[in-house]
Tab-separated table of C-alpha atoms and ligand atoms in Angstrom:
chain	number	residue	atom	x	y	z
A	186	MET	CA	0.000	0.000	0.000
A	187	ASN	CA	2.884	2.421	0.744
A	188	ASP	CA	3.821	2.422	-2.912
A	189	ALA	CA	0.230	3.284	-3.873
A	190	VAL	CA	0.158	6.127	-1.312
A	191	GLN	CA	3.337	7.585	-2.832
A	192	ARG	CA	1.982	7.278	-6.372
A	193	ALA	CA	-1.278	8.928	-5.248
A	194	SER	CA	0.715	11.794	-3.688
A	195	ASP	CA	2.710	12.236	-6.901
A	196	ALA	CA	-0.514	12.364	-8.938
A	197	LEU	CA	-2.223	14.776	-6.511
A	198	LEU	CA	0.802	17.113	-6.565
A	199	LYS	CA	1.059	17.014	-10.359
A	200	ALA	CA	-2.646	17.804	-10.885
A	201	GLN	CA	-4.044	21.333	-10.679
A	202	LYS	CA	-7.833	20.762	-10.925
A	203	ILE	CA	-9.015	17.911	-8.744
A	204	ALA	CA	-12.542	16.575	-8.172
A	205	ILE	CA	-13.152	14.478	-5.053
A	206	PHE	CA	-16.181	12.237	-4.706
A	207	ALA	CA	-18.177	10.812	-1.789
A	208	HIS	CA	-20.555	7.852	-2.041
A	209	ILE	CA	-24.363	8.021	-2.228
A	210	SER	CA	-26.260	8.179	1.089
A	211	PRO	CA	-23.083	9.772	2.458
A	212	ASP	CA	-21.880	9.061	6.002
A	213	GLY	CA	-19.340	10.726	8.284
A	214	ASP	CA	-16.463	8.734	6.843
A	215	THR	CA	-16.953	9.466	3.153
A	216	LEU	CA	-17.701	13.195	3.758
A	217	GLY	CA	-14.983	13.526	6.400
A	218	CYS	CA	-12.486	12.080	3.899
A	219	VAL	CA	-13.606	14.239	0.986
A	220	LEU	CA	-13.462	17.405	3.095
A	221	ALA	CA	-10.158	16.586	4.838
A	222	LEU	CA	-8.485	15.984	1.494
A	223	THR	CA	-10.116	19.123	0.067
A	224	HIS	CA	-8.729	21.257	2.929
A	225	ALA	CA	-5.244	19.770	2.472
A	226	LEU	CA	-5.177	20.205	-1.305
A	227	LYS	CA	-6.495	23.784	-1.118
A	228	LYS	CA	-3.556	24.573	1.176
A	229	LEU	CA	-1.305	23.292	-1.591
A	230	GLY	CA	-2.923	25.785	-4.002
A	231	LYS	CA	-4.993	23.239	-5.885
A	232	GLU	CA	-8.411	23.942	-7.342
A	233	VAL	CA	-10.624	21.346	-5.663
A	234	ILE	CA	-14.282	20.480	-6.277
A	235	PRO	CA	-15.707	18.159	-3.581
A	236	CYS	CA	-18.828	16.327	-4.776
A	237	ALA	CA	-21.543	14.186	-3.177
A	238	ALA	CA	-24.509	13.167	-5.339
A	239	ASP	CA	-26.895	13.175	-2.355
A	240	GLY	CA	-25.517	16.342	-0.753
A	241	VAL	CA	-24.749	16.618	2.969
A	242	PRO	CA	-27.230	15.087	5.460
A	243	HIS	CA	-28.560	17.185	8.351
A	244	GLY	CA	-26.270	15.597	10.956
A	245	LEU	CA	-23.082	16.432	9.034
A	246	LYS	CA	-23.737	19.986	7.798
A	247	TRP	CA	-21.490	21.332	10.583
A	248	LEU	CA	-18.374	19.615	9.135
A	249	PRO	CA	-15.787	22.271	8.242
A	250	GLY	CA	-16.090	22.913	4.503
A	251	ALA	CA	-19.485	21.163	4.130
A	252	GLU	CA	-20.743	24.240	2.251
A	253	TRP	CA	-18.233	23.492	-0.533
A	254	ILE	CA	-19.894	20.174	-1.411
A	255	GLN	CA	-21.565	20.157	-4.825
A	256	GLN	CA	-24.243	17.668	-5.809
A	257	THR	CA	-23.402	17.997	-9.478
A	258	SER	CA	-20.990	19.842	-11.717
A	259	GLU	CA	-21.061	20.963	-15.332
A	260	ARG	CA	-17.299	20.845	-15.442
A	261	ARG	CA	-15.313	18.161	-17.176
A	262	ASP	CA	-11.869	19.801	-17.201
A	263	PHE	CA	-10.411	17.991	-14.177
A	264	ASP	CA	-6.869	16.591	-14.283
A	265	LEU	CA	-7.682	14.059	-11.613
A	266	ALA	CA	-10.618	12.444	-9.814
A	267	VAL	CA	-10.436	10.912	-6.330
A	268	VAL	CA	-13.165	8.618	-4.986
A	269	CYS	CA	-13.286	8.126	-1.209
A	270	ASP	CA	-14.866	5.217	0.693
A	271	ALA	CA	-17.190	4.153	-2.148
A	272	GLY	CA	-16.869	0.332	-2.256
A	273	ALA	CA	-17.677	0.330	-5.977
A	274	LEU	CA	-17.410	3.004	-8.667
A	275	ASN	CA	-21.162	3.194	-9.301
A	276	ARG	CA	-21.682	4.256	-5.671
A	277	VAL	CA	-20.649	7.797	-6.591
A	278	GLY	CA	-24.203	7.939	-7.973
A	279	THR	CA	-25.550	7.908	-11.522
A	280	SER	CA	-25.510	11.726	-11.747
A	281	LEU	CA	-21.773	11.963	-10.957
A	282	LEU	CA	-20.523	8.766	-12.610
A	283	PRO	CA	-19.988	10.384	-16.066
A	284	ILE	CA	-17.883	13.126	-14.441
A	285	VAL	CA	-15.686	10.572	-12.643
A	286	GLU	CA	-15.319	8.566	-15.834
A	287	SER	CA	-14.327	11.644	-17.858
A	288	ALA	CA	-11.293	12.352	-15.639
A	289	PRO	CA	-7.962	11.395	-17.271
A	290	LEU	CA	-6.734	9.804	-14.029
A	291	LEU	CA	-8.621	8.194	-11.152
A	292	ILE	CA	-7.515	7.442	-7.577
A	293	ASP	CA	-9.584	5.154	-5.360
A	294	ILE	CA	-9.008	5.455	-1.606
A	295	ASP	CA	-11.070	2.944	0.374
A	296	HIS	CA	-11.329	0.397	3.147
A	297	HIS	CA	-14.123	-1.522	1.402
A	298	VAL	CA	-12.205	-4.076	-0.616
A	299	VAL	CA	-14.588	-6.178	-2.645
A	300	LEU	CA	-12.901	-8.551	-5.066
A	301	GLY	CA	-13.885	-7.747	-8.627
A	302	ASP	CA	-15.189	-4.290	-7.707
A	303	THR	CA	-11.866	-2.481	-7.477
A	304	PHE	CA	-11.343	0.435	-9.835
A	305	GLY	CA	-9.038	3.362	-10.484
A	306	ASP	CA	-5.566	3.885	-11.971
A	307	ILE	CA	-4.135	4.199	-8.461
A	308	GLN	CA	-5.686	2.146	-5.671
A	309	VAL	CA	-5.015	3.010	-2.030
A	310	LEU	CA	-6.901	0.129	-0.434
A	311	ASP	CA	-6.742	-1.403	3.034
A	312	SER	CA	-9.617	-3.511	4.311
A	313	LYS	CA	-8.105	-3.572	7.817
A	314	ALA	CA	-8.601	0.170	8.274
A	315	ALA	CA	-11.641	0.897	10.456
A	316	ALA	CA	-12.413	3.954	8.357
A	317	THR	CA	-11.200	5.345	5.057
A	318	ALA	CA	-10.268	8.367	7.216
A	319	GLU	CA	-7.281	6.315	8.438
A	320	LEU	CA	-6.063	6.077	4.830
A	321	ILE	CA	-6.688	9.769	4.129
A	322	TYR	CA	-4.595	10.596	7.210
A	323	THR	CA	-1.723	8.539	5.784
A	324	GLN	CA	-2.222	10.225	2.409
A	325	ILE	CA	-2.079	13.730	3.899
A	326	ARG	CA	1.056	12.832	5.881
A	327	SER	CA	2.575	11.566	2.620
A	328	LEU	CA	1.719	14.878	0.909
A	329	GLU	CA	3.456	16.676	3.789
A	330	ALA	CA	6.538	14.490	3.416
A	331	SER	CA	6.644	15.064	-0.351
A	332	THR	CA	6.282	18.858	-0.147
A	333	GLY	CA	7.847	19.689	3.207
A	334	GLN	CA	4.707	21.746	3.899
A	335	ALA	CA	2.631	21.308	7.084
A	336	LEU	CA	-0.968	20.550	6.131
A	337	MET	CA	-2.616	18.956	9.177
A	338	ASP	CA	-4.772	21.343	11.198
A	339	ALA	CA	-7.757	21.283	13.566
A	340	GLU	CA	-10.318	21.318	10.739
A	341	ILE	CA	-8.716	18.404	8.894
A	342	ALA	CA	-8.361	16.531	12.188
A	343	GLU	CA	-12.047	17.129	12.953
A	344	CYS	CA	-13.120	15.785	9.543
A	345	LEU	CA	-10.967	12.663	9.949
A	346	LEU	CA	-11.962	11.969	13.552
A	347	THR	CA	-15.617	12.256	12.485
A	348	GLY	CA	-14.978	9.508	9.918
A	349	ILE	CA	-13.351	7.302	12.542
A	350	ILE	CA	-16.011	7.904	15.206
A	351	THR	CA	-18.942	7.264	12.842
A	352	ASP	CA	-17.426	4.201	11.106
A	353	THR	CA	-16.546	2.581	14.446
A	354	GLY	CA	-19.873	3.414	16.151
A	355	SER	CA	-17.913	5.549	18.634
A	356	PHE	CA	-15.249	2.845	18.994
A	357	MET	CA	-17.829	0.154	19.779
A	358	PHE	CA	-17.399	-1.954	16.614
A	359	ALA	CA	-15.016	-4.880	16.116
A	360	ASN	CA	-13.118	-2.945	13.431
A	361	VAL	CA	-11.290	-0.839	16.069
A	362	ARG	CA	-7.549	-1.607	16.083
A	363	PRO	CA	-4.798	-0.260	18.329
A	364	GLU	CA	-3.814	1.912	15.343
A	365	THR	CA	-7.342	3.343	15.239
A	366	LEU	CA	-7.184	4.485	18.855
A	367	LEU	CA	-3.672	5.864	18.440
A	368	LEU	CA	-4.792	7.852	15.423
A	369	ALA	CA	-7.853	9.175	17.294
A	370	SER	CA	-5.531	10.359	20.043
A	371	GLN	CA	-3.254	12.000	17.479
A	372	LEU	CA	-6.228	13.775	15.852
A	373	GLN	CA	-7.409	15.091	19.223
A	374	GLN	CA	-3.910	16.468	19.782
A	375	GLU	CA	-4.179	18.180	16.390
A	376	GLY	CA	-7.275	20.018	17.634
A	377	ALA	CA	-10.280	17.752	16.976
A	378	VAL	CA	-12.724	17.636	19.911
A	379	PRO	CA	-14.371	14.193	20.310
A	380	ALA	CA	-17.162	15.517	22.585
A	381	LYS	CA	-18.108	18.145	19.989
A	382	ILE	CA	-18.191	15.577	17.186
A	383	CYS	CA	-20.297	13.148	19.249
A	384	GLU	CA	-22.700	15.903	20.279
A	385	GLN	CA	-23.210	16.956	16.658
A	386	VAL	CA	-23.571	13.414	15.368
A	387	TYR	CA	-25.492	11.676	18.163
A	388	THR	CA	-27.470	14.262	20.162
A	389	ASN	CA	-28.746	16.435	17.355
A	390	HIS	CA	-31.548	14.360	15.806
A	391	THR	CA	-34.318	15.930	13.785
A	392	TYR	CA	-37.849	15.614	15.128
A	393	ALA	CA	-38.703	13.575	12.007
A	394	SER	CA	-35.912	11.095	12.690
A	395	GLN	CA	-37.133	10.460	16.258
A	396	LYS	CA	-40.689	9.927	14.999
A	397	LEU	CA	-39.365	7.497	12.358
A	398	LEU	CA	-37.501	5.626	15.107
A	399	ALA	CA	-40.799	5.302	16.989
A	400	CYS	CA	-42.542	3.953	13.858
A	401	ALA	CA	-39.727	1.492	13.191
A	402	LEU	CA	-39.639	0.155	16.762
A	403	ASN	CA	-43.419	-0.147	16.698
A	404	SER	CA	-43.093	-2.490	13.702
A	405	LEU	CA	-40.335	-4.594	15.326
A	406	GLN	CA	-40.572	-8.366	14.860
A	407	LEU	CA	-38.461	-11.393	15.718
A	408	SER	CA	-37.865	-14.653	13.834
A	409	PRO	CA	-39.063	-17.844	15.612
A	410	ASN	CA	-35.462	-18.689	16.643
A	411	GLY	CA	-35.056	-15.187	18.107
A	412	LYS	CA	-31.902	-14.472	16.104
A	413	VAL	CA	-33.181	-12.221	13.336
A	414	ALA	CA	-35.022	-8.993	14.133
A	415	TRP	CA	-36.548	-6.653	11.604
A	416	ALA	CA	-38.487	-3.429	11.391
A	417	PHE	CA	-39.875	-1.400	8.530
A	418	LEU	CA	-40.729	2.153	7.532
A	419	THR	CA	-43.422	2.718	4.944
A	420	GLY	CA	-43.663	5.527	2.422
A	421	LYS	CA	-46.561	6.824	4.529
A	422	ASP	CA	-44.323	7.080	7.614
A	423	PHE	CA	-41.871	9.274	5.703
A	424	GLU	CA	-44.740	11.379	4.332
A	425	GLU	CA	-46.453	11.866	7.669
A	426	PHE	CA	-43.398	13.405	9.313
A	427	ASN	CA	-42.056	15.071	6.176
A	428	ALA	CA	-38.958	12.920	6.695
A	429	VAL	CA	-36.081	12.495	4.252
A	430	ASP	CA	-34.044	9.359	3.679
A	431	SER	CA	-31.210	10.412	5.997
A	432	ASP	CA	-33.718	10.766	8.876
A	433	SER	CA	-33.685	6.956	9.056
A	434	ASP	CA	-29.877	6.747	9.497
A	435	GLY	CA	-28.883	4.679	12.516
A	436	ILE	CA	-32.312	3.184	13.167
A	437	VAL	CA	-31.139	-0.248	12.022
A	438	ASN	CA	-28.707	-0.392	14.965
A	439	HIS	CA	-31.639	-0.320	17.396
A	440	VAL	CA	-33.102	-3.293	15.534
A	441	ARG	CA	-29.889	-5.327	15.910
A	442	ASP	CA	-29.160	-4.295	19.531
A	443	ILE	CA	-31.526	-6.819	21.115
A	444	GLN	CA	-30.507	-9.636	23.449
A	445	GLY	CA	-29.990	-12.848	21.461
A	446	VAL	CA	-30.295	-11.176	18.066
A	447	SER	CA	-27.474	-11.780	15.562
A	448	ILE	CA	-28.901	-9.956	12.552
A	449	GLY	CA	-30.992	-6.772	12.453
A	450	LEU	CA	-32.752	-5.554	9.319
A	451	LEU	CA	-34.469	-2.280	8.516
A	452	PHE	CA	-36.720	-2.091	5.448
A	453	ARG	CA	-37.458	1.295	3.908
A	454	GLU	CA	-40.251	1.661	1.411
A	455	ILE	CA	-39.429	4.453	-1.009
A	456	PRO	CA	-42.422	5.253	-3.244
A	457	GLY	CA	-41.778	4.395	-6.897
A	458	LYS	CA	-38.438	2.795	-6.069
A	459	LYS	CA	-37.064	-0.484	-4.791
A	460	ILE	CA	-37.238	-1.318	-1.100
A	461	ARG	CA	-33.979	-0.383	0.623
A	462	VAL	CA	-32.700	-2.792	3.253
A	463	ASN	CA	-30.040	-1.985	5.879
A	464	LEU	CA	-28.423	-5.018	7.487
A	465	ARG	CA	-26.454	-5.111	10.726
A	466	GLY	CA	-24.817	-8.167	12.258
A	467	ARG	CA	-22.943	-9.222	15.315
A	468	GLU	CA	-19.516	-10.883	15.317
A	469	GLY	CA	-19.691	-14.338	13.674
A	470	VAL	CA	-22.080	-13.451	10.851
A	471	ALA	CA	-21.431	-11.846	7.471
A	472	VAL	CA	-24.430	-9.733	6.504
A	473	ASN	CA	-22.689	-8.630	3.311
A	474	GLU	CA	-23.108	-12.240	2.102
A	475	ILE	CA	-26.860	-11.932	2.654
A	476	ALA	CA	-26.924	-8.546	0.893
A	477	ALA	CA	-24.929	-10.028	-2.012
A	478	VAL	CA	-27.723	-12.568	-2.687
A	479	PHE	CA	-29.869	-9.538	-3.600
A	480	GLY	CA	-27.169	-7.656	-5.515
A	481	GLY	CA	-26.033	-5.513	-2.575
A	482	GLY	CA	-22.843	-5.384	-0.515
A	483	GLY	CA	-20.930	-3.755	2.304
A	484	HIS	CA	-18.987	-4.950	5.343
A	485	ARG	CA	-19.383	-8.169	7.348
A	486	LEU	CA	-21.314	-6.388	10.096
A	487	ALA	CA	-22.959	-3.592	8.102
A	488	ALA	CA	-24.378	-3.925	4.613
A	489	GLY	CA	-27.226	-2.871	2.359
A	490	CYS	CA	-29.273	-4.032	-0.622
A	491	SER	CA	-32.468	-3.267	-2.544
A	492	LEU	CA	-35.423	-5.554	-3.261
A	493	ASP	CA	-38.497	-5.267	-5.472
A	494	PRO	CA	-41.774	-4.378	-3.747
A	495	PRO	CA	-44.169	-5.347	-2.256
A	496	LEU	CA	-42.764	-4.870	1.231
A	497	ASN	CA	-44.165	-8.045	2.802
A	498	GLU	CA	-42.665	-10.237	0.060
A	499	ALA	CA	-39.299	-8.487	0.305
A	500	ILE	CA	-39.281	-9.123	4.052
A	501	GLU	CA	-40.130	-12.803	3.602
A	502	ARG	CA	-37.432	-13.346	0.968
A	503	ILE	CA	-34.573	-11.797	2.895
A	504	ILE	CA	-35.554	-13.229	6.289
A	505	ALA	CA	-35.436	-16.710	4.743
A	506	VAL	CA	-31.904	-16.053	3.472
A	507	ALA	CA	-30.841	-14.558	6.833
A	508	VAL	CA	-32.160	-17.535	8.821
A	509	GLN	CA	-30.427	-19.945	6.411
A	510	HIS	CA	-27.191	-17.918	6.716
A	511	LEU	CA	-27.274	-18.332	10.498
A	512	GLU	CA	-27.888	-22.097	10.194
A	513	GLU	CA	-24.876	-22.422	7.864
A	514	LYS	CA	-22.673	-20.355	10.187
A	515	ALA	CA	-23.693	-22.548	13.130
A	516	LEU	CA	-22.405	-25.725	11.382
A	517	PRO	CA	-19.086	-27.049	12.697
A	518	LEU	CA	-16.256	-26.743	10.192
B	761	MN	MN1	-16.091	4.031	5.598
């Protein structure tokens, strides 16, 4: 990976106009990465356009530089495109994909490493990193080493620590490594304030999101073996509270966090579209394998996919696969 980091630094320093892309339904990691890299490259005098097809969700609008994020761009004159934390190229979103593809050179920086889905002329990939923010930190340090210019500051540190905190569930997930905690400490020393980040991310819910949580928990059900829990949100629920998609972020964790439950699923009915499913697992399962059956993907403990309506049939189909997955995992090797 070190070689790829150096080649990425060389390409970033050679380019003048750089577009940086987040993934659809953006989270704290993808936006934290895009903005941290944007801050660093602006300091180096680069012209940078940070893009996210779905914009910035309510809970992340406070990120330093969030106002720079563009949902689309007419421009095609970039020297270089960078995609952060996307998992697969099409996850930049259909509206931005042609822009990414028009760039003469493409860098992919990511901790989702899905065989067969890698892309980019330069690939800075590490599936052991808890967040892509860990890789962006390394990249920015490499840019500093190459130029002799100090780039790290409190704003960059805040963006990166946000990525680490959100992708580790505030250091509660199994992806936390000693390196992750050391880096968090380093970022706090650089000026990031963990309490501020957690307050913004976790204690600043919209009214609509709390009402959606109530609807979802009201619909909660358990499989006969008690190991799969699911909840759903209908199009009507979203309508009633004038809620947007990002208002349902995080609800799936409540569905999984039940005694005895190994897999939690949240179904979201989006009128005129496929039914979105968020999957969360506990150690020992691989929910991305379940999502893959339906053309989706993600991490072992957090994944997503889409199914055709109607809702009740979608629920039946995926629960059957989830229950079977647990039976297979329970078999002795
Ligand atoms: Mn991530």
